[in-house]
Structures are given as structure tokens and as C-alpha cells.
PDB file of C-alpha atoms in Angstrom:
ATOM      1  CA  MET A   1     -17.742  25.334  13.498  1.00  0.00           C
ATOM      2  CA  VAL A   2     -19.056  21.802  13.857  1.00  0.00           C
ATOM      3  CA  ARG A   3     -20.173  20.179  17.107  1.00  0.00           C
ATOM      4  CA  GLY A   4     -20.329  16.463  17.751  1.00  0.00           C
ATOM      5  CA  ALA A   5     -18.973  13.592  19.802  1.00  0.00           C
ATOM      6  CA  CYS A   6     -16.938  10.515  19.105  1.00  0.00           C
ATOM      7  CA  PRO A   7     -19.113   7.435  19.698  1.00  0.00           C
ATOM      8  CA  ALA A   8     -17.790   4.770  22.064  1.00  0.00           C
ATOM      9  CA  THR A   9     -17.621   2.340  19.133  1.00  0.00           C
ATOM     10  CA  TRP A  10     -14.538   4.286  17.953  1.00  0.00           C
ATOM     11  CA  THR A  11     -12.571   3.794  21.164  1.00  0.00           C
ATOM     12  CA  GLY A  12      -8.835   3.423  20.607  1.00  0.00           C
ATOM     13  CA  GLY A  13      -7.926   3.285  24.298  1.00  0.00           C
ATOM     14  CA  PRO A  14      -9.916   3.356  27.514  1.00  0.00           C
ATOM     15  CA  SER A  15     -12.592   6.021  26.888  1.00  0.00           C
ATOM     16  CA  ILE A  16     -10.315   7.632  24.267  1.00  0.00           C
ATOM     17  CA  ALA A  17     -11.150   8.195  20.606  1.00  0.00           C
ATOM     18  CA  HIS A  18      -9.192   6.277  17.995  1.00  0.00           C
ATOM     19  CA  GLY A  19      -6.833   8.573  16.085  1.00  0.00           C
ATOM     20  CA  GLY A  20      -8.422   7.468  12.830  1.00  0.00           C
ATOM     21  CA  TRP A  21     -11.763   8.827  14.001  1.00  0.00           C
ATOM     22  CA  THR A  22     -10.140  12.170  14.819  1.00  0.00           C
ATOM     23  CA  ALA A  23      -8.466  12.321  11.392  1.00  0.00           C
ATOM     24  CA  ALA A  24     -11.733  11.439   9.635  1.00  0.00           C
ATOM     25  CA  ALA A  25     -13.638  14.103  11.575  1.00  0.00           C
ATOM     26  CA  PHE A  26     -11.075  16.713  10.559  1.00  0.00           C
ATOM     27  CA  ASP A  27     -11.208  15.567   6.916  1.00  0.00           C
ATOM     28  CA  ASP A  28     -14.971  15.963   6.883  1.00  0.00           C
ATOM     29  CA  VAL A  29     -14.905  19.432   8.430  1.00  0.00           C
ATOM     30  CA  VAL A  30     -12.120  20.848   6.248  1.00  0.00           C
ATOM     31  CA  GLY A  31     -13.983  19.569   3.184  1.00  0.00           C
ATOM     32  CA  ARG A  32     -17.175  21.255   4.368  1.00  0.00           C
ATOM     33  CA  THR A  33     -15.230  24.457   4.975  1.00  0.00           C
ATOM     34  CA  VAL A  34     -14.081  24.619   1.354  1.00  0.00           C
ATOM     35  CA  ARG A  35     -17.548  23.563   0.125  1.00  0.00           C
ATOM     36  CA  ALA A  36     -19.047  26.530   2.008  1.00  0.00           C
ATOM     37  CA  THR A  37     -17.202  28.800  -0.447  1.00  0.00           C
ATOM     38  CA  GLY A  38     -19.223  27.307  -3.310  1.00  0.00           C
ATOM     39  CA  VAL A  39     -16.687  24.844  -4.721  1.00  0.00           C
ATOM     40  CA  ARG A  40     -16.103  21.116  -4.350  1.00  0.00           C
ATOM     41  CA  SER A  41     -12.758  19.760  -3.312  1.00  0.00           C
ATOM     42  CA  VAL A  42     -10.909  16.562  -2.523  1.00  0.00           C
ATOM     43  CA  THR A  43      -8.197  16.027   0.039  1.00  0.00           C
ATOM     44  CA  ALA A  44      -4.673  16.083  -1.359  1.00  0.00           C
ATOM     45  CA  HIS A  45      -2.842  16.138   1.970  1.00  0.00           C
ATOM     46  CA  PRO A  46      -4.275  15.681   5.459  1.00  0.00           C
ATOM     47  CA  GLY A  47      -2.152  16.403   8.503  1.00  0.00           C
ATOM     48  CA  VAL A  48      -3.127  15.855  12.135  1.00  0.00           C
ATOM     49  CA  ASP A  49      -1.270  16.705  15.328  1.00  0.00           C
ATOM     50  CA  PHE A  50      -2.623  14.907  18.386  1.00  0.00           C
ATOM     51  CA  VAL A  51      -2.222  17.200  21.390  1.00  0.00           C
ATOM     52  CA  LEU A  52      -4.248  15.476  24.123  1.00  0.00           C
ATOM     53  CA  PRO A  53      -6.437  12.363  24.232  1.00  0.00           C
ATOM     54  CA  VAL A  54      -9.894  12.939  22.728  1.00  0.00           C
ATOM     55  CA  PRO A  55     -12.547  11.600  25.109  1.00  0.00           C
ATOM     56  CA  VAL A  56     -15.398   9.555  23.638  1.00  0.00           C
ATOM     57  CA  GLU A  57     -19.013  10.531  24.209  1.00  0.00           C
ATOM     58  CA  ASN A  58     -18.126  14.124  25.154  1.00  0.00           C
ATOM     59  CA  GLU A  59     -19.200  17.181  23.195  1.00  0.00           C
ATOM     60  CA  LEU A  60     -16.436  18.367  20.905  1.00  0.00           C
ATOM     61  CA  VAL A  61     -16.048  21.384  18.638  1.00  0.00           C
ATOM     62  CA  ILE A  62     -14.048  21.596  15.427  1.00  0.00           C
ATOM     63  CA  ARG A  63     -13.260  25.045  14.072  1.00  0.00           C
ATOM     64  CA  ALA A  64     -11.742  25.361  10.607  1.00  0.00           C
ATOM     65  CA  ARG A  65     -10.667  28.199   8.368  1.00  0.00           C
ATOM     66  CA  ILE A  66      -9.139  28.585   4.956  1.00  0.00           C
ATOM     67  CA  THR A  67      -5.695  30.104   5.342  1.00  0.00           C
ATOM     68  CA  GLY A  68      -4.724  30.449   1.707  1.00  0.00           C
ATOM     69  CA  ALA A  69      -5.230  29.530  -1.915  1.00  0.00           C
ATOM     70  CA  GLU A  70      -2.890  28.781  -4.792  1.00  0.00           C
ATOM     71  CA  GLY A  71      -4.493  27.883  -8.097  1.00  0.00           C
ATOM     72  CA  ARG A  72      -6.872  24.985  -7.397  1.00  0.00           C
ATOM     73  CA  ARG A  73      -5.352  24.357  -3.963  1.00  0.00           C
ATOM     74  CA  ARG A  74      -6.992  25.529  -0.752  1.00  0.00           C
ATOM     75  CA  PHE A  75      -5.098  25.425   2.525  1.00  0.00           C
ATOM     76  CA  VAL A  76      -7.180  24.816   5.624  1.00  0.00           C
ATOM     77  CA  GLU A  77      -6.314  24.754   9.327  1.00  0.00           C
ATOM     78  CA  ALA A  78      -8.556  23.330  12.046  1.00  0.00           C
ATOM     79  CA  VAL A  79      -8.604  22.708  15.782  1.00  0.00           C
ATOM     80  CA  LEU A  80     -10.600  20.195  17.793  1.00  0.00           C
ATOM     81  CA  GLU A  81     -11.583  21.366  21.280  1.00  0.00           C
ATOM     82  CA  LEU A  82     -13.438  19.940  24.226  1.00  0.00           C
ATOM     83  CA  ALA A  83     -16.693  21.939  24.115  1.00  0.00           C
ATOM     84  CA  GLY A  84     -17.084  24.648  26.705  1.00  0.00           C
ATOM     85  CA  THR A  85     -13.440  24.532  27.791  1.00  0.00           C
ATOM     86  CA  GLY A  86     -11.448  25.830  24.842  1.00  0.00           C
ATOM     87  CA  GLU A  87      -8.957  23.030  25.549  1.00  0.00           C
ATOM     88  CA  VAL A  88      -7.277  22.073  22.256  1.00  0.00           C
ATOM     89  CA  LEU A  89      -7.121  18.302  21.818  1.00  0.00           C
ATOM     90  CA  ALA A  90      -5.862  18.158  18.211  1.00  0.00           C
ATOM     91  CA  ARG A  91      -4.872  20.371  15.300  1.00  0.00           C
ATOM     92  CA  ALA A  92      -5.043  19.754  11.577  1.00  0.00           C
ATOM     93  CA  ASP A  93      -3.787  21.275   8.387  1.00  0.00           C
ATOM     94  CA  ALA A  94      -4.991  20.149   5.006  1.00  0.00           C
ATOM     95  CA  THR A  95      -4.392  20.844   1.367  1.00  0.00           C
ATOM     96  CA  MET A  96      -7.586  20.514  -0.617  1.00  0.00           C
ATOM     97  CA  VAL A  97      -7.839  20.538  -4.418  1.00  0.00           C
ATOM     98  CA  VAL A  98     -10.868  22.115  -6.096  1.00  0.00           C
ATOM     99  CA  VAL A  99     -12.593  19.745  -8.543  1.00  0.00           C
ATOM    100  CA  ASP A 100     -15.578  19.912 -10.846  1.00  0.00           C
ATOM    101  CA  ASP A 101     -18.346  17.349 -11.387  1.00  0.00           C
ATOM    102  CA  ARG A 102     -16.303  15.665 -14.141  1.00  0.00           C
ATOM    103  CA  HIS A 103     -13.897  14.520 -11.435  1.00  0.00           C
ATOM    104  CA  TYR A 104     -16.578  12.206 -10.063  1.00  0.00           C
ATOM    105  CA  ASP A 105     -17.626  11.077 -13.557  1.00  0.00           C
ATOM    106  CA  ARG A 106     -14.010  10.085 -14.289  1.00  0.00           C
ATOM    107  CA  HIS A 107     -13.842   8.214 -10.987  1.00  0.00           C
ATOM    108  CA  ARG A 108     -17.047   6.290 -11.733  1.00  0.00           C
ATOM    109  CA  ALA A 109     -15.779   5.411 -15.233  1.00  0.00           C
ATOM    110  CA  HIS A 110     -12.508   4.160 -13.763  1.00  0.00           C
ATOM    111  CA  MET A 111     -14.338   2.008 -11.212  1.00  0.00           C
ATOM    112  CA  ASP A 112     -16.627   0.607 -13.947  1.00  0.00           C
ATOM    113  CA  GLU A 113     -13.565  -0.218 -16.046  1.00  0.00           C
ATOM    114  CA  ARG A 114     -11.899  -1.931 -13.088  1.00  0.00           C
ATOM    115  CA  ALA A 115     -15.032  -3.980 -12.350  1.00  0.00           C
ATOM    116  CA  ALA A 116     -15.316  -5.026 -16.003  1.00  0.00           C
ATOM    117  CA  GLY A 117     -11.684  -6.160 -15.949  1.00  0.00           C
ATOM    118  CA  GLU A 118     -12.294  -8.217 -12.810  1.00  0.00           C
ATOM    119  CA  ARG A 119     -15.262  -9.881 -14.523  1.00  0.00           C
ATOM    120  CA  GLY A 120     -13.168 -10.546 -17.629  1.00  0.00           C
ATOM    121  CA  ASP A 121     -15.417  -8.598 -19.993  1.00  0.00           C
ATOM    122  CA  ALA A 122     -13.185  -5.570 -20.489  1.00  0.00           C
ATOM    123  CA  PRO A 123     -12.053  -4.819 -24.028  1.00  0.00           C
ATOM    124  CA  HIS A 124      -8.514  -6.013 -24.660  1.00  0.00           C
ATOM    125  CA  ALA A 125      -5.852  -3.350 -25.093  1.00  0.00           C
ATOM    126  CA  ARG A 126      -4.005  -3.456 -28.422  1.00  0.00           C
TER     127      ARG A 126
END
């Protein structure tokens, strides 16, 4: 369970959180949920159902749980509630893929290669 509030800077409507903020909050919490099992993961598929408007600057609670696993995939469900009320404002389901540290090394190498190509100093492919 994670508690927090959407800051007013993420308003999508009058005193209402932008849907992108809600999706990002879910993504963070489902990732933390898998990480709590001792493995790292990346998001393969995020899904969000918006039930009711999420008010800004109000205490919120996100509860998440792993509902299954298949190979490297972890399936996570989460709900976002208005704290103290139990009122569900949004639901999420996510497919996370377990990765190792080499995943991040490969990503950094790819970004370095891209930057070198943009600068024009990348080796030419033959």
C-alpha cells in the first residue's frame, strides 16, 4: 500500500488529477510491488480504468497485488482509493517483465550508440 496525493500542478480538470498522473502513479506502485519480491521488472503492458475523478491535493491510497506469474511475466492488479473512504477512483492491471541488470546496461549502450550517431562519430556499418 502506498499513500500520497496528486499535486495541483497535475490538474487535468477543475481540481481533478490528470489521467496521465494517475497512470504514472499506478506504474510506479506496480513496479514497486514486483520489486518487493526481490526482482526488477519493466512494464510491458499498463492498463488503467478510470472509475471516478481523482481529486488533487487529497490523500489517496494505492493497493497492489501480484495475481499471477508466467515465466518472466508478473501480472499485477491495483486500485486507487480516496483515503479513509474505501471509495475506488481507478483500477489498474499491468503485465511486468522481470529483467536483470544487463537490461539496463544494454539500454545505456543503445543510448550511447544513438548519441554517437547523432554526433556523426558512430562507426559506419558495412
